[in-house]
């Protein structure tokens, strides 16, 4: 048994850190994403999204979408959750759960968020959920195959551009 830390509560849950999460962990993470969804600031789209991001040491960071009157400045729930975690010193992630109000569809993260997730590795889990708690489990690399990541920047190039370029 391991202690799982959520923002204001501590609960005991089985640790499956080497593989996928237990059913209880997934259920809890989806609940956290649904709670985060209730904070969504989306007066323009009226499309609420919540995300809950789990670290290997079982910290959870949540985020919701935050829109803006200057439409293109809006930020997705997933990106807000990841940015919060990174700002608190976390760069390794085990899973992220995403929630929306779509009744018949699992919420599918936008391309930008897929790339944002991929920055922190291709092999971690994304739970695309419905409001009834059902979910589809995919990995970041399944959502974004043949991706471009930080490692690509240091791959062999035909020439090096000098610093002063
Ligand atoms: N949205 C997210 O927060 N995450 C996604 O993966 C899909 C889209 C938000 C952005 C915008 O505030 C609203 O949903 C409609 O696109």
PDB file of C-alpha atoms and ligand atoms in Angstrom:
ATOM      1  CA  UNK A   1       0.000   0.000   0.000  1.00  0.00           C
ATOM      2  CA  UNK A   2       1.207   3.443  -0.771  1.00  0.00           C
ATOM      3  CA  UNK A   3       0.065   6.896   0.231  1.00  0.00           C
ATOM      4  CA  UNK A   4      -1.522   8.840  -2.571  1.00  0.00           C
ATOM      5  CA  UNK A   5      -1.417  12.591  -2.132  1.00  0.00           C
ATOM      6  CA  UNK A   6      -4.188  14.706  -3.516  1.00  0.00           C
ATOM      7  CA  UNK A   7      -4.431  18.425  -2.991  1.00  0.00           C
ATOM      8  CA  UNK A   8      -6.404  18.244   0.244  1.00  0.00           C
ATOM      9  CA  UNK A   9      -6.710  14.590   1.052  1.00  0.00           C
ATOM     10  CA  UNK A  10      -4.537  11.562   1.567  1.00  0.00           C
ATOM     11  CA  UNK A  11      -5.845   8.143   0.680  1.00  0.00           C
ATOM     12  CA  UNK A  12      -4.385   4.673   0.680  1.00  0.00           C
ATOM     13  CA  UNK A  13      -4.313   2.859  -2.580  1.00  0.00           C
ATOM     14  CA  UNK A  14      -2.306  -0.008  -4.105  1.00  0.00           C
ATOM     15  CA  UNK A  15       0.820   1.087  -5.924  1.00  0.00           C
ATOM     16  CA  UNK A  16       1.098  -0.144  -9.507  1.00  0.00           C
ATOM     17  CA  UNK A  17       3.888   2.260 -10.367  1.00  0.00           C
ATOM     18  CA  UNK A  18       5.731  -0.159 -12.630  1.00  0.00           C
ATOM     19  CA  UNK A  19       2.735  -0.743 -14.903  1.00  0.00           C
ATOM     20  CA  UNK A  20      -0.706   0.644 -15.428  1.00  0.00           C
ATOM     21  CA  UNK A  21      -2.844   2.041 -12.640  1.00  0.00           C
ATOM     22  CA  UNK A  22      -5.230   0.002 -10.540  1.00  0.00           C
ATOM     23  CA  UNK A  23      -8.935   0.407 -11.301  1.00  0.00           C
ATOM     24  CA  UNK A  24      -9.303   2.394  -8.072  1.00  0.00           C
ATOM     25  CA  UNK A  25      -6.505   4.751  -9.061  1.00  0.00           C
ATOM     26  CA  UNK A  26      -8.008   5.342 -12.502  1.00  0.00           C
ATOM     27  CA  UNK A  27     -11.432   5.936 -10.990  1.00  0.00           C
ATOM     28  CA  UNK A  28     -10.006   8.422  -8.501  1.00  0.00           C
ATOM     29  CA  UNK A  29      -7.957  10.232 -11.144  1.00  0.00           C
ATOM     30  CA  UNK A  30     -11.013  10.563 -13.367  1.00  0.00           C
ATOM     31  CA  UNK A  31     -13.009  11.911 -10.419  1.00  0.00           C
ATOM     32  CA  UNK A  32     -10.244  14.468  -9.851  1.00  0.00           C
ATOM     33  CA  UNK A  33     -10.444  15.517 -13.507  1.00  0.00           C
ATOM     34  CA  UNK A  34     -14.236  15.847 -13.211  1.00  0.00           C
ATOM     35  CA  UNK A  35     -13.818  18.040 -10.141  1.00  0.00           C
ATOM     36  CA  UNK A  36     -11.273  20.175 -12.010  1.00  0.00           C
ATOM     37  CA  UNK A  37     -13.786  20.518 -14.842  1.00  0.00           C
ATOM     38  CA  UNK A  38     -16.179  22.348 -12.513  1.00  0.00           C
ATOM     39  CA  UNK A  39     -13.633  25.208 -12.349  1.00  0.00           C
ATOM     40  CA  UNK A  40     -13.491  25.607 -16.139  1.00  0.00           C
ATOM     41  CA  UNK A  41     -13.597  29.219 -17.299  1.00  0.00           C
ATOM     42  CA  UNK A  42     -15.156  28.838 -20.731  1.00  0.00           C
ATOM     43  CA  UNK A  43     -17.678  31.646 -21.314  1.00  0.00           C
ATOM     44  CA  UNK A  44     -17.029  31.554 -25.087  1.00  0.00           C
ATOM     45  CA  UNK A  45     -17.046  27.868 -25.987  1.00  0.00           C
ATOM     46  CA  UNK A  46     -19.174  26.702 -23.027  1.00  0.00           C
ATOM     47  CA  UNK A  47     -17.111  23.544 -23.343  1.00  0.00           C
ATOM     48  CA  UNK A  48     -15.784  22.513 -19.934  1.00  0.00           C
ATOM     49  CA  UNK A  49     -12.659  20.399 -19.678  1.00  0.00           C
ATOM     50  CA  UNK A  50     -10.790  19.139 -16.617  1.00  0.00           C
ATOM     51  CA  UNK A  51      -7.535  17.242 -16.289  1.00  0.00           C
ATOM     52  CA  UNK A  52      -5.800  15.405 -13.447  1.00  0.00           C
ATOM     53  CA  UNK A  53      -2.136  14.536 -13.829  1.00  0.00           C
ATOM     54  CA  UNK A  54      -0.428  11.850 -11.728  1.00  0.00           C
ATOM     55  CA  UNK A  55       3.312  11.825 -10.963  1.00  0.00           C
ATOM     56  CA  UNK A  56       5.377   8.701 -10.141  1.00  0.00           C
ATOM     57  CA  UNK A  57       5.397   9.761  -6.476  1.00  0.00           C
ATOM     58  CA  UNK A  58       1.603   9.905  -6.583  1.00  0.00           C
ATOM     59  CA  UNK A  59       1.077  13.650  -6.528  1.00  0.00           C
ATOM     60  CA  UNK A  60      -1.918  14.861  -8.507  1.00  0.00           C
ATOM     61  CA  UNK A  61      -2.042  18.194 -10.315  1.00  0.00           C
ATOM     62  CA  UNK A  62      -5.325  19.348 -11.781  1.00  0.00           C
ATOM     63  CA  UNK A  63      -6.184  21.899 -14.421  1.00  0.00           C
ATOM     64  CA  UNK A  64      -9.176  23.269 -16.276  1.00  0.00           C
ATOM     65  CA  UNK A  65      -9.493  25.202 -19.507  1.00  0.00           C
ATOM     66  CA  UNK A  66      -9.172  28.968 -19.108  1.00  0.00           C
ATOM     67  CA  UNK A  67     -10.464  31.025 -22.020  1.00  0.00           C
ATOM     68  CA  UNK A  68      -9.944  34.687 -22.848  1.00  0.00           C
ATOM     69  CA  UNK A  69     -11.818  37.485 -24.633  1.00  0.00           C
ATOM     70  CA  UNK A  70      -8.816  37.466 -26.945  1.00  0.00           C
ATOM     71  CA  UNK A  71      -9.846  33.963 -28.067  1.00  0.00           C
ATOM     72  CA  UNK A  72      -6.462  32.643 -29.143  1.00  0.00           C
ATOM     73  CA  UNK A  73      -5.037  33.134 -25.643  1.00  0.00           C
ATOM     74  CA  UNK A  74      -7.235  30.436 -24.120  1.00  0.00           C
ATOM     75  CA  UNK A  75      -5.373  27.540 -22.484  1.00  0.00           C
ATOM     76  CA  UNK A  76      -6.494  23.906 -22.397  1.00  0.00           C
ATOM     77  CA  UNK A  77      -7.036  21.942 -19.188  1.00  0.00           C
ATOM     78  CA  UNK A  78      -4.233  19.472 -19.908  1.00  0.00           C
ATOM     79  CA  UNK A  79      -1.682  22.199 -20.485  1.00  0.00           C
ATOM     80  CA  UNK A  80      -2.677  23.982 -17.322  1.00  0.00           C
ATOM     81  CA  UNK A  81      -2.305  20.779 -15.286  1.00  0.00           C
ATOM     82  CA  UNK A  82       1.107  20.018 -16.811  1.00  0.00           C
ATOM     83  CA  UNK A  83       2.323  23.588 -16.312  1.00  0.00           C
ATOM     84  CA  UNK A  84       1.243  23.529 -12.678  1.00  0.00           C
ATOM     85  CA  UNK A  85       3.138  20.278 -12.102  1.00  0.00           C
ATOM     86  CA  UNK A  86       6.282  21.492 -13.863  1.00  0.00           C
ATOM     87  CA  UNK A  87       6.130  24.730 -11.881  1.00  0.00           C
ATOM     88  CA  UNK A  88       6.182  22.629  -8.717  1.00  0.00           C
ATOM     89  CA  UNK A  89       9.263  20.692  -9.850  1.00  0.00           C
ATOM     90  CA  UNK A  90       7.683  17.609 -11.495  1.00  0.00           C
ATOM     91  CA  UNK A  91       8.822  16.508 -14.954  1.00  0.00           C
ATOM     92  CA  UNK A  92       7.929  12.843 -14.982  1.00  0.00           C
ATOM     93  CA  UNK A  93       4.348  11.685 -15.307  1.00  0.00           C
ATOM     94  CA  UNK A  94       2.541   8.402 -14.920  1.00  0.00           C
ATOM     95  CA  UNK A  95      -0.892   9.292 -16.245  1.00  0.00           C
ATOM     96  CA  UNK A  96      -3.348  12.053 -17.052  1.00  0.00           C
ATOM     97  CA  UNK A  97      -7.136  11.782 -16.936  1.00  0.00           C
ATOM     98  CA  UNK A  98      -9.273  14.135 -19.005  1.00  0.00           C
ATOM     99  CA  UNK A  99     -12.957  14.937 -18.469  1.00  0.00           C
ATOM    100  CA  UNK A 100     -15.540  16.885 -20.451  1.00  0.00           C
ATOM    101  CA  UNK A 101     -19.333  17.065 -20.665  1.00  0.00           C
ATOM    102  CA  UNK A 102     -19.539  15.085 -23.894  1.00  0.00           C
ATOM    103  CA  UNK A 103     -22.137  12.418 -23.304  1.00  0.00           C
ATOM    104  CA  UNK A 104     -21.440   9.880 -26.026  1.00  0.00           C
ATOM    105  CA  UNK A 105     -17.775  10.476 -26.706  1.00  0.00           C
ATOM    106  CA  UNK A 106     -14.502  10.145 -24.887  1.00  0.00           C
ATOM    107  CA  UNK A 107     -12.859  13.567 -24.745  1.00  0.00           C
ATOM    108  CA  UNK A 108      -9.986  13.617 -27.195  1.00  0.00           C
ATOM    109  CA  UNK A 109      -7.055  15.931 -26.401  1.00  0.00           C
ATOM    110  CA  UNK A 110      -6.207  18.533 -29.018  1.00  0.00           C
ATOM    111  CA  UNK A 111      -3.023  18.249 -31.064  1.00  0.00           C
ATOM    112  CA  UNK A 112      -1.288  20.967 -29.085  1.00  0.00           C
ATOM    113  CA  UNK A 113      -1.929  19.168 -25.809  1.00  0.00           C
ATOM    114  CA  UNK A 114      -0.693  15.882 -27.273  1.00  0.00           C
ATOM    115  CA  UNK A 115       2.575  17.596 -28.157  1.00  0.00           C
ATOM    116  CA  UNK A 116       2.690  19.236 -24.719  1.00  0.00           C
ATOM    117  CA  UNK A 117       2.342  15.784 -23.103  1.00  0.00           C
ATOM    118  CA  UNK A 118       4.932  14.285 -25.423  1.00  0.00           C
ATOM    119  CA  UNK A 119       7.537  16.779 -24.203  1.00  0.00           C
ATOM    120  CA  UNK A 120       7.609  14.695 -21.012  1.00  0.00           C
ATOM    121  CA  UNK A 121       7.931  11.314 -22.725  1.00  0.00           C
ATOM    122  CA  UNK A 122       5.985   9.087 -25.112  1.00  0.00           C
ATOM    123  CA  UNK A 123       5.290   6.192 -22.753  1.00  0.00           C
ATOM    124  CA  UNK A 124       2.736   7.261 -20.211  1.00  0.00           C
ATOM    125  CA  UNK A 125      -0.993   6.845 -20.006  1.00  0.00           C
ATOM    126  CA  UNK A 126      -3.827   9.104 -21.023  1.00  0.00           C
ATOM    127  CA  UNK A 127      -7.351   8.313 -19.813  1.00  0.00           C
ATOM    128  CA  UNK A 128      -9.984   9.829 -22.087  1.00  0.00           C
ATOM    129  CA  UNK A 129     -13.184   9.799 -20.079  1.00  0.00           C
ATOM    130  CA  UNK A 130     -16.923  10.314 -20.338  1.00  0.00           C
ATOM    131  CA  UNK A 131     -19.047  11.943 -17.607  1.00  0.00           C
ATOM    132  CA  UNK A 132     -20.288   8.502 -16.472  1.00  0.00           C
ATOM    133  CA  UNK A 133     -16.708   7.595 -15.553  1.00  0.00           C
ATOM    134  CA  UNK A 134     -16.102   5.187 -18.431  1.00  0.00           C
ATOM    135  CA  UNK A 135     -12.790   5.646 -20.158  1.00  0.00           C
ATOM    136  CA  UNK A 136     -10.464   4.820 -22.995  1.00  0.00           C
ATOM    137  CA  UNK A 137      -6.819   4.245 -22.074  1.00  0.00           C
ATOM    138  CA  UNK A 138      -4.159   5.274 -24.568  1.00  0.00           C
ATOM    139  CA  UNK A 139      -0.484   6.134 -24.372  1.00  0.00           C
ATOM    140  CA  UNK A 140       0.953   9.476 -25.408  1.00  0.00           C
ATOM    141  CA  UNK A 141       2.699   7.777 -28.345  1.00  0.00           C
ATOM    142  CA  UNK A 142      -0.555   6.201 -29.510  1.00  0.00           C
ATOM    143  CA  UNK A 143      -2.137   9.648 -29.476  1.00  0.00           C
ATOM    144  CA  UNK A 144       0.857  11.215 -31.211  1.00  0.00           C
ATOM    145  CA  UNK A 145       2.733   8.643 -33.324  1.00  0.00           C
ATOM    146  CA  UNK A 146       6.048   9.470 -35.025  1.00  0.00           C
ATOM    147  CA  UNK A 147       6.335  12.484 -32.788  1.00  0.00           C
ATOM    148  CA  UNK A 148       8.961  15.180 -32.516  1.00  0.00           C
ATOM    149  CA  UNK A 149      10.453  15.490 -29.048  1.00  0.00           C
ATOM    150  CA  UNK A 150      13.312  17.080 -27.110  1.00  0.00           C
ATOM    151  CA  UNK A 151      15.708  14.272 -28.130  1.00  0.00           C
ATOM    152  CA  UNK A 152      15.332  15.192 -31.783  1.00  0.00           C
ATOM    153  CA  UNK A 153      16.975  18.551 -31.185  1.00  0.00           C
ATOM    154  CA  UNK A 154      20.305  16.879 -30.433  1.00  0.00           C
ATOM    155  CA  UNK A 155      20.266  14.333 -33.298  1.00  0.00           C
ATOM    156  CA  UNK A 156      22.968  14.447 -35.963  1.00  0.00           C
ATOM    157  CA  UNK A 157      22.521  17.301 -38.446  1.00  0.00           C
ATOM    158  CA  UNK A 158      24.095  17.899 -41.832  1.00  0.00           C
ATOM    159  CA  UNK A 159      25.731  21.042 -40.460  1.00  0.00           C
ATOM    160  CA  UNK A 160      25.877  23.051 -37.274  1.00  0.00           C
ATOM    161  CA  UNK A 161      24.640  26.594 -37.264  1.00  0.00           C
ATOM    162  CA  UNK A 162      27.156  28.764 -35.396  1.00  0.00           C
ATOM    163  CA  UNK A 163      25.980  30.473 -32.199  1.00  0.00           C
ATOM    164  CA  UNK A 164      26.033  33.939 -33.696  1.00  0.00           C
ATOM    165  CA  UNK A 165      23.658  32.917 -36.525  1.00  0.00           C
TER     166      UNK A 165
HETATM  167  N1  LIG B   1     -10.099  22.084 -24.643  1.00  0.00           N
HETATM  168  C1  LIG B   1      -9.324  21.583 -23.638  1.00  0.00           C
HETATM  169  O1  LIG B   1      -9.198  22.199 -22.574  1.00  0.00           O
HETATM  170  N2  LIG B   1      -8.716  20.408 -23.841  1.00  0.00           N
HETATM  171  C2  LIG B   1      -8.836  19.646 -24.954  1.00  0.00           C
HETATM  172  O2  LIG B   1      -8.178  18.633 -25.085  1.00  0.00           O
HETATM  173  C3  LIG B   1      -9.802  20.032 -25.985  1.00  0.00           C
HETATM  174  C4  LIG B   1     -10.245  21.446 -25.926  1.00  0.00           C
HETATM  175  C5  LIG B   1     -10.765  23.364 -24.417  1.00  0.00           C
HETATM  176  C6  LIG B   1     -10.189  24.510 -25.178  1.00  0.00           C
HETATM  177  C7  LIG B   1     -11.365  25.441 -25.239  1.00  0.00           C
HETATM  178  O3  LIG B   1     -11.398  26.209 -24.034  1.00  0.00           O
HETATM  179  C8  LIG B   1     -12.560  24.532 -25.262  1.00  0.00           C
HETATM  180  O4  LIG B   1     -12.113  23.277 -24.810  1.00  0.00           O
HETATM  181  C9  LIG B   1     -13.193  24.389 -26.635  1.00  0.00           C
HETATM  182  O5  LIG B   1     -12.239  24.046 -27.570  1.00  0.00           O
END
